[in-house]
Each structure stands twice: as C-alpha cells, then as structure tokens.
Amino acid sequence: DAVFMNVGNRLAKRLVHLAKLYGQHTPRGLRIGIKLSQRELGELIGASRETVNKQLRTWADADVLDWGEDGQIVIRSPEGLETLAMLSSL
C-alpha cells in the first residue's frame, strides 16, 4: 500500500480497519475504542506524525472525524472514510 497509495488513502484504510476491530457506536459517531498517537498511526502507514496530523485536521475540518474527550478518534462520517479507503483499492 505504501508504494501505490497516497497518505490520505492509507490512513483512511487503516482507520476503517481499526473501526471494524474496535469501533463503538456513540451519538457522535463511530469511536475507535483504542487510543493511538499520531506517531503510532504514522508508523502503521509509513508516514510522519506531521503528515498524519495534517490529514486528520483536514478531515476534522470537513467533519469526517473528530476526537472524543479521551483523545480517541471518532469517525463522524464512516461512509465518507470508507469511500476514501475504497478509492485506494481501484
């Protein structure tokens, strides 16, 4: 994936996978039930913490995701994130 997909697609794909494994439905969206640092997310997808931070902020501004009070990622638009992840498979 690291060779053929851009960072956004790789991150979306990883978050969708984590949501399937650890997702918990909440009124705000699908909360990933484990806390990962941006550095750890970067290591999972082969990107820097700074690049992950920039992508997460972009998605937060677009209301695709947000952070819960505990710092865990809350996917507000699972369909939107899945679309980004699926684009990487084409």
PDB file of N, CA, C and O in Angstrom, residues 20-78:
ATOM      1  N   LYS A  20     -13.466  -1.301  12.358  1.00  0.00           N
ATOM      2  CA  LYS A  20     -14.116  -2.608  12.284  1.00  0.00           C
ATOM      3  C   LYS A  20     -13.709  -3.489  13.458  1.00  0.00           C
ATOM      4  O   LYS A  20     -14.519  -4.253  13.980  1.00  0.00           O
ATOM      5  N   LEU A  21     -12.461  -3.367  13.894  1.00  0.00           N
ATOM      6  CA  LEU A  21     -11.976  -4.174  15.013  1.00  0.00           C
ATOM      7  C   LEU A  21     -12.412  -3.628  16.371  1.00  0.00           C
ATOM      8  O   LEU A  21     -12.767  -4.394  17.266  1.00  0.00           O
ATOM      9  N   TYR A  22     -12.337  -2.300  16.526  1.00  0.00           N
ATOM     10  CA  TYR A  22     -12.513  -1.688  17.843  1.00  0.00           C
ATOM     11  C   TYR A  22     -13.623  -0.642  17.893  1.00  0.00           C
ATOM     12  O   TYR A  22     -13.740   0.071  18.879  1.00  0.00           O
ATOM     13  N   GLY A  23     -14.421  -0.534  16.834  1.00  0.00           N
ATOM     14  CA  GLY A  23     -15.428   0.513  16.756  1.00  0.00           C
ATOM     15  C   GLY A  23     -16.548   0.366  17.773  1.00  0.00           C
ATOM     16  O   GLY A  23     -17.023  -0.738  18.031  1.00  0.00           O
ATOM     17  N   GLN A  24     -16.929   1.493  18.339  1.00  0.00           N
ATOM     18  CA  GLN A  24     -18.027   1.549  19.296  1.00  0.00           C
ATOM     19  C   GLN A  24     -18.953   2.674  18.860  1.00  0.00           C
ATOM     20  O   GLN A  24     -18.521   3.818  18.737  1.00  0.00           O
ATOM     21  N   HIS A  25     -20.218   2.343  18.620  1.00  0.00           N
ATOM     22  CA  HIS A  25     -21.173   3.357  18.186  1.00  0.00           C
ATOM     23  C   HIS A  25     -21.504   4.284  19.348  1.00  0.00           C
ATOM     24  O   HIS A  25     -21.779   3.831  20.452  1.00  0.00           O
ATOM     25  N   THR A  26     -21.448   5.574  19.079  1.00  0.00           N
ATOM     26  CA  THR A  26     -21.788   6.597  20.059  1.00  0.00           C
ATOM     27  C   THR A  26     -22.706   7.607  19.368  1.00  0.00           C
ATOM     28  O   THR A  26     -22.812   7.602  18.128  1.00  0.00           O
ATOM     29  N   PRO A  27     -23.347   8.481  20.119  1.00  0.00           N
ATOM     30  CA  PRO A  27     -24.183   9.506  19.488  1.00  0.00           C
ATOM     31  C   PRO A  27     -23.389  10.426  18.547  1.00  0.00           C
ATOM     32  O   PRO A  27     -23.944  10.969  17.604  1.00  0.00           O
ATOM     33  N   ARG A  28     -22.103  10.569  18.787  1.00  0.00           N
ATOM     34  CA  ARG A  28     -21.271  11.449  17.957  1.00  0.00           C
ATOM     35  C   ARG A  28     -20.713  10.755  16.724  1.00  0.00           C
ATOM     36  O   ARG A  28     -20.225  11.418  15.814  1.00  0.00           O
ATOM     37  N   GLY A  29     -20.735   9.432  16.697  1.00  0.00           N
ATOM     38  CA  GLY A  29     -20.185   8.694  15.572  1.00  0.00           C
ATOM     39  C   GLY A  29     -19.579   7.383  16.022  1.00  0.00           C
ATOM     40  O   GLY A  29     -19.847   6.901  17.124  1.00  0.00           O
ATOM     41  N   LEU A  30     -18.741   6.819  15.187  1.00  0.00           N
ATOM     42  CA  LEU A  30     -18.102   5.532  15.462  1.00  0.00           C
ATOM     43  C   LEU A  30     -16.746   5.796  16.116  1.00  0.00           C
ATOM     44  O   LEU A  30     -15.821   6.278  15.471  1.00  0.00           O
ATOM     45  N   ARG A  31     -16.661   5.508  17.401  1.00  0.00           N
ATOM     46  CA  ARG A  31     -15.432   5.772  18.160  1.00  0.00           C
ATOM     47  C   ARG A  31     -14.526   4.556  18.080  1.00  0.00           C
ATOM     48  O   ARG A  31     -14.947   3.428  18.338  1.00  0.00           O
ATOM     49  N   ILE A  32     -13.266   4.790  17.713  1.00  0.00           N
ATOM     50  CA  ILE A  32     -12.278   3.717  17.702  1.00  0.00           C
ATOM     51  C   ILE A  32     -11.854   3.505  19.149  1.00  0.00           C
ATOM     52  O   ILE A  32     -11.283   4.402  19.769  1.00  0.00           O
ATOM     53  N   GLY A  33     -12.145   2.339  19.694  1.00  0.00           N
ATOM     54  CA  GLY A  33     -12.018   2.067  21.115  1.00  0.00           C
ATOM     55  C   GLY A  33     -10.610   1.859  21.633  1.00  0.00           C
ATOM     56  O   GLY A  33     -10.438   1.322  22.716  1.00  0.00           O
ATOM     57  N   ILE A  34      -9.610   2.229  20.870  1.00  0.00           N
ATOM     58  CA  ILE A  34      -8.237   2.215  21.364  1.00  0.00           C
ATOM     59  C   ILE A  34      -7.629   3.573  21.061  1.00  0.00           C
ATOM     60  O   ILE A  34      -8.025   4.241  20.109  1.00  0.00           O
ATOM     61  N   LYS A  35      -6.697   3.967  21.882  1.00  0.00           N
ATOM     62  CA  LYS A  35      -6.051   5.258  21.671  1.00  0.00           C
ATOM     63  C   LYS A  35      -4.688   5.032  21.038  1.00  0.00           C
ATOM     64  O   LYS A  35      -3.871   4.287  21.565  1.00  0.00           O
ATOM     65  N   LEU A  36      -4.496   5.645  19.876  1.00  0.00           N
ATOM     66  CA  LEU A  36      -3.219   5.585  19.186  1.00  0.00           C
ATOM     67  C   LEU A  36      -2.710   7.013  18.997  1.00  0.00           C
ATOM     68  O   LEU A  36      -3.481   7.899  18.617  1.00  0.00           O
ATOM     69  N   SER A  37      -1.440   7.210  19.225  1.00  0.00           N
ATOM     70  CA  SER A  37      -0.867   8.534  18.983  1.00  0.00           C
ATOM     71  C   SER A  37      -0.725   8.745  17.474  1.00  0.00           C
ATOM     72  O   SER A  37      -0.750   7.793  16.686  1.00  0.00           O
ATOM     73  N   GLN A  38      -0.558   9.989  17.087  1.00  0.00           N
ATOM     74  CA  GLN A  38      -0.348  10.285  15.674  1.00  0.00           C
ATOM     75  C   GLN A  38       0.951   9.651  15.189  1.00  0.00           C
ATOM     76  O   GLN A  38       1.043   9.217  14.051  1.00  0.00           O
ATOM     77  N   ARG A  39       1.933   9.576  16.049  1.00  0.00           N
ATOM     78  CA  ARG A  39       3.195   8.919  15.689  1.00  0.00           C
ATOM     79  C   ARG A  39       2.947   7.427  15.417  1.00  0.00           C
ATOM     80  O   ARG A  39       3.449   6.867  14.441  1.00  0.00           O
ATOM     81  N   GLU A  40       2.148   6.779  16.274  1.00  0.00           N
ATOM     82  CA  GLU A  40       1.845   5.363  16.076  1.00  0.00           C
ATOM     83  C   GLU A  40       1.053   5.142  14.792  1.00  0.00           C
ATOM     84  O   GLU A  40       1.325   4.192  14.045  1.00  0.00           O
ATOM     85  N   LEU A  41       0.097   6.019  14.518  1.00  0.00           N
ATOM     86  CA  LEU A  41      -0.653   5.913  13.255  1.00  0.00           C
ATOM     87  C   LEU A  41       0.298   6.066  12.067  1.00  0.00           C
ATOM     88  O   LEU A  41       0.196   5.336  11.084  1.00  0.00           O
ATOM     89  N   GLY A  42       1.209   7.017  12.178  1.00  0.00           N
ATOM     90  CA  GLY A  42       2.188   7.213  11.112  1.00  0.00           C
ATOM     91  C   GLY A  42       3.036   5.976  10.890  1.00  0.00           C
ATOM     92  O   GLY A  42       3.301   5.593   9.744  1.00  0.00           O
ATOM     93  N   GLU A  43       3.462   5.343  11.968  1.00  0.00           N
ATOM     94  CA  GLU A  43       4.260   4.130  11.842  1.00  0.00           C
ATOM     95  C   GLU A  43       3.464   3.006  11.183  1.00  0.00           C
ATOM     96  O   GLU A  43       4.017   2.215  10.418  1.00  0.00           O
ATOM     97  N   LEU A  44       2.167   2.948  11.452  1.00  0.00           N
ATOM     98  CA  LEU A  44       1.324   1.906  10.849  1.00  0.00           C
ATOM     99  C   LEU A  44       1.177   2.071   9.342  1.00  0.00           C
ATOM    100  O   LEU A  44       0.989   1.085   8.628  1.00  0.00           O
ATOM    101  N   ILE A  45       1.243   3.319   8.872  1.00  0.00           N
ATOM    102  CA  ILE A  45       1.004   3.557   7.440  1.00  0.00           C
ATOM    103  C   ILE A  45       2.242   4.043   6.692  1.00  0.00           C
ATOM    104  O   ILE A  45       2.170   4.334   5.499  1.00  0.00           O
ATOM    105  N   GLY A  46       3.366   4.163   7.376  1.00  0.00           N
ATOM    106  CA  GLY A  46       4.593   4.600   6.723  1.00  0.00           C
ATOM    107  C   GLY A  46       4.607   6.089   6.418  1.00  0.00           C
ATOM    108  O   GLY A  46       4.978   6.498   5.322  1.00  0.00           O
ATOM    109  N   ALA A  47       4.178   6.895   7.386  1.00  0.00           N
ATOM    110  CA  ALA A  47       4.150   8.356   7.209  1.00  0.00           C
ATOM    111  C   ALA A  47       4.629   9.025   8.495  1.00  0.00           C
ATOM    112  O   ALA A  47       4.664   8.402   9.553  1.00  0.00           O
ATOM    113  N   SER A  48       4.985  10.286   8.389  1.00  0.00           N
ATOM    114  CA  SER A  48       5.433  11.026   9.560  1.00  0.00           C
ATOM    115  C   SER A  48       4.245  11.455  10.422  1.00  0.00           C
ATOM    116  O   SER A  48       3.106  11.531   9.946  1.00  0.00           O
ATOM    117  N   ARG A  49       4.511  11.735  11.681  1.00  0.00           N
ATOM    118  CA  ARG A  49       3.490  12.232  12.586  1.00  0.00           C
ATOM    119  C   ARG A  49       2.898  13.524  12.057  1.00  0.00           C
ATOM    120  O   ARG A  49       1.696  13.754  12.118  1.00  0.00           O
ATOM    121  N   GLU A  50       3.733  14.386  11.505  1.00  0.00           N
ATOM    122  CA  GLU A  50       3.281  15.668  10.989  1.00  0.00           C
ATOM    123  C   GLU A  50       2.299  15.494   9.829  1.00  0.00           C
ATOM    124  O   GLU A  50       1.300  16.199   9.735  1.00  0.00           O
ATOM    125  N   THR A  51       2.582  14.541   8.957  1.00  0.00           N
ATOM    126  CA  THR A  51       1.701  14.280   7.821  1.00  0.00           C
ATOM    127  C   THR A  51       0.364  13.716   8.290  1.00  0.00           C
ATOM    128  O   THR A  51      -0.694  14.108   7.794  1.00  0.00           O
ATOM    129  N   VAL A  52       0.418  12.822   9.259  1.00  0.00           N
ATOM    130  CA  VAL A  52      -0.819  12.263   9.826  1.00  0.00           C
ATOM    131  C   VAL A  52      -1.632  13.375  10.482  1.00  0.00           C
ATOM    132  O   VAL A  52      -2.838  13.481  10.281  1.00  0.00           O
ATOM    133  N   ASN A  53      -0.965  14.238  11.247  1.00  0.00           N
ATOM    134  CA  ASN A  53      -1.636  15.350  11.911  1.00  0.00           C
ATOM    135  C   ASN A  53      -2.349  16.244  10.901  1.00  0.00           C
ATOM    136  O   ASN A  53      -3.511  16.609  11.094  1.00  0.00           O
ATOM    137  N   LYS A  54      -1.665  16.569   9.827  1.00  0.00           N
ATOM    138  CA  LYS A  54      -2.246  17.437   8.792  1.00  0.00           C
ATOM    139  C   LYS A  54      -3.488  16.791   8.173  1.00  0.00           C
ATOM    140  O   LYS A  54      -4.511  17.449   7.982  1.00  0.00           O
ATOM    141  N   GLN A  55      -3.412  15.495   7.877  1.00  0.00           N
ATOM    142  CA  GLN A  55      -4.552  14.803   7.268  1.00  0.00           C
ATOM    143  C   GLN A  55      -5.721  14.715   8.241  1.00  0.00           C
ATOM    144  O   GLN A  55      -6.866  14.951   7.862  1.00  0.00           O
ATOM    145  N   LEU A  56      -5.447  14.396   9.498  1.00  0.00           N
ATOM    146  CA  LEU A  56      -6.517  14.312  10.496  1.00  0.00           C
ATOM    147  C   LEU A  56      -7.196  15.668  10.689  1.00  0.00           C
ATOM    148  O   LEU A  56      -8.422  15.739  10.807  1.00  0.00           O
ATOM    149  N   ARG A  57      -6.425  16.743  10.694  1.00  0.00           N
ATOM    150  CA  ARG A  57      -7.012  18.082  10.829  1.00  0.00           C
ATOM    151  C   ARG A  57      -7.881  18.421   9.624  1.00  0.00           C
ATOM    152  O   ARG A  57      -8.950  19.027   9.767  1.00  0.00           O
ATOM    153  N   THR A  58      -7.430  18.050   8.440  1.00  0.00           N
ATOM    154  CA  THR A  58      -8.224  18.285   7.234  1.00  0.00           C
ATOM    155  C   THR A  58      -9.559  17.576   7.332  1.00  0.00           C
ATOM    156  O   THR A  58     -10.611  18.139   7.030  1.00  0.00           O
ATOM    157  N   TRP A  59      -9.542  16.320   7.767  1.00  0.00           N
ATOM    158  CA  TRP A  59     -10.776  15.565   7.913  1.00  0.00           C
ATOM    159  C   TRP A  59     -11.643  16.103   9.037  1.00  0.00           C
ATOM    160  O   TRP A  59     -12.870  16.099   8.936  1.00  0.00           O
ATOM    161  N   ALA A  60     -11.016  16.582  10.107  1.00  0.00           N
ATOM    162  CA  ALA A  60     -11.793  17.176  11.207  1.00  0.00           C
ATOM    163  C   ALA A  60     -12.496  18.440  10.719  1.00  0.00           C
ATOM    164  O   ALA A  60     -13.666  18.672  11.036  1.00  0.00           O
ATOM    165  N   ASP A  61     -11.803  19.254   9.938  1.00  0.00           N
ATOM    166  CA  ASP A  61     -12.409  20.464   9.383  1.00  0.00           C
ATOM    167  C   ASP A  61     -13.572  20.141   8.455  1.00  0.00           C
ATOM    168  O   ASP A  61     -14.526  20.905   8.348  1.00  0.00           O
ATOM    169  N   ALA A  62     -13.494  18.980   7.772  1.00  0.00           N
ATOM    170  CA  ALA A  62     -14.552  18.548   6.862  1.00  0.00           C
ATOM    171  C   ALA A  62     -15.631  17.732   7.584  1.00  0.00           C
ATOM    172  O   ALA A  62     -16.540  17.214   6.949  1.00  0.00           O
ATOM    173  N   ASP A  63     -15.520  17.614   8.906  1.00  0.00           N
ATOM    174  CA  ASP A  63     -16.471  16.882   9.750  1.00  0.00           C
ATOM    175  C   ASP A  63     -16.535  15.390   9.424  1.00  0.00           C
ATOM    176  O   ASP A  63     -17.562  14.743   9.614  1.00  0.00           O
ATOM    177  N   VAL A  64     -15.431  14.850   8.944  1.00  0.00           N
ATOM    178  CA  VAL A  64     -15.343  13.413   8.688  1.00  0.00           C
ATOM    179  C   VAL A  64     -15.029  12.683   9.992  1.00  0.00           C
ATOM    180  O   VAL A  64     -15.535  11.598  10.237  1.00  0.00           O
ATOM    181  N   LEU A  65     -14.190  13.304  10.823  1.00  0.00           N
ATOM    182  CA  LEU A  65     -13.859  12.712  12.113  1.00  0.00           C
ATOM    183  C   LEU A  65     -13.617  13.799  13.146  1.00  0.00           C
ATOM    184  O   LEU A  65     -13.562  14.981  12.829  1.00  0.00           O
ATOM    185  N   ASP A  66     -13.481  13.357  14.369  1.00  0.00           N
ATOM    186  CA  ASP A  66     -13.252  14.262  15.493  1.00  0.00           C
ATOM    187  C   ASP A  66     -12.573  13.443  16.579  1.00  0.00           C
ATOM    188  O   ASP A  66     -12.332  12.253  16.405  1.00  0.00           O
ATOM    189  N   TRP A  67     -12.280  14.075  17.690  1.00  0.00           N
ATOM    190  CA  TRP A  67     -11.683  13.376  18.810  1.00  0.00           C
ATOM    191  C   TRP A  67     -12.635  13.404  19.983  1.00  0.00           C
ATOM    192  O   TRP A  67     -13.271  14.413  20.266  1.00  0.00           O
ATOM    193  N   GLY A  68     -12.721  12.282  20.683  1.00  0.00           N
ATOM    194  CA  GLY A  68     -13.526  12.211  21.887  1.00  0.00           C
ATOM    195  C   GLY A  68     -12.794  12.872  23.042  1.00  0.00           C
ATOM    196  O   GLY A  68     -11.623  13.251  22.924  1.00  0.00           O
ATOM    197  N   GLU A  69     -13.473  13.003  24.149  1.00  0.00           N
ATOM    198  CA  GLU A  69     -12.881  13.620  25.336  1.00  0.00           C
ATOM    199  C   GLU A  69     -11.649  12.858  25.801  1.00  0.00           C
ATOM    200  O   GLU A  69     -10.740  13.435  26.395  1.00  0.00           O
ATOM    201  N   ASP A  70     -11.600  11.574  25.536  1.00  0.00           N
ATOM    202  CA  ASP A  70     -10.471  10.748  25.944  1.00  0.00           C
ATOM    203  C   ASP A  70      -9.351  10.721  24.908  1.00  0.00           C
ATOM    204  O   ASP A  70      -8.371  10.015  25.071  1.00  0.00           O
ATOM    205  N   GLY A  71      -9.507  11.486  23.831  1.00  0.00           N
ATOM    206  CA  GLY A  71      -8.492  11.546  22.786  1.00  0.00           C
ATOM    207  C   GLY A  71      -8.628  10.483  21.720  1.00  0.00           C
ATOM    208  O   GLY A  71      -7.850  10.458  20.768  1.00  0.00           O
ATOM    209  N   GLN A  72      -9.606   9.602  21.848  1.00  0.00           N
ATOM    210  CA  GLN A  72      -9.801   8.574  20.838  1.00  0.00           C
ATOM    211  C   GLN A  72     -10.497   9.178  19.619  1.00  0.00           C
ATOM    212  O   GLN A  72     -11.277  10.116  19.725  1.00  0.00           O
ATOM    213  N   ILE A  73     -10.207   8.631  18.464  1.00  0.00           N
ATOM    214  CA  ILE A  73     -10.782   9.132  17.213  1.00  0.00           C
ATOM    215  C   ILE A  73     -12.241   8.721  17.116  1.00  0.00           C
ATOM    216  O   ILE A  73     -12.597   7.568  17.366  1.00  0.00           O
ATOM    217  N   VAL A  74     -13.078   9.667  16.738  1.00  0.00           N
ATOM    218  CA  VAL A  74     -14.499   9.423  16.499  1.00  0.00           C
ATOM    219  C   VAL A  74     -14.756   9.695  15.016  1.00  0.00           C
ATOM    220  O   VAL A  74     -14.558  10.813  14.542  1.00  0.00           O
ATOM    221  N   ILE A  75     -15.145   8.672  14.296  1.00  0.00           N
ATOM    222  CA  ILE A  75     -15.430   8.823  12.870  1.00  0.00           C
ATOM    223  C   ILE A  75     -16.872   9.291  12.749  1.00  0.00           C
ATOM    224  O   ILE A  75     -17.804   8.551  13.034  1.00  0.00           O
ATOM    225  N   ARG A  76     -17.036  10.521  12.331  1.00  0.00           N
ATOM    226  CA  ARG A  76     -18.367  11.114  12.218  1.00  0.00           C
ATOM    227  C   ARG A  76     -19.030  10.732  10.901  1.00  0.00           C
ATOM    228  O   ARG A  76     -20.243  10.750  10.785  1.00  0.00           O
ATOM    229  N   SER A  77     -18.234  10.415   9.897  1.00  0.00           N
ATOM    230  CA  SER A  77     -18.765  10.011   8.603  1.00  0.00           C
ATOM    231  C   SER A  77     -18.087   8.707   8.166  1.00  0.00           C
ATOM    232  O   SER A  77     -17.169   8.716   7.351  1.00  0.00           O
ATOM    233  N   PRO A  78     -18.527   7.574   8.720  1.00  0.00           N
ATOM    234  CA  PRO A  78     -17.915   6.302   8.333  1.00  0.00           C
ATOM    235  C   PRO A  78     -17.994   6.042   6.832  1.00  0.00           C
ATOM    236  O   PRO A  78     -17.056   5.519   6.240  1.00  0.00           O
TER     237      PRO A  78
END
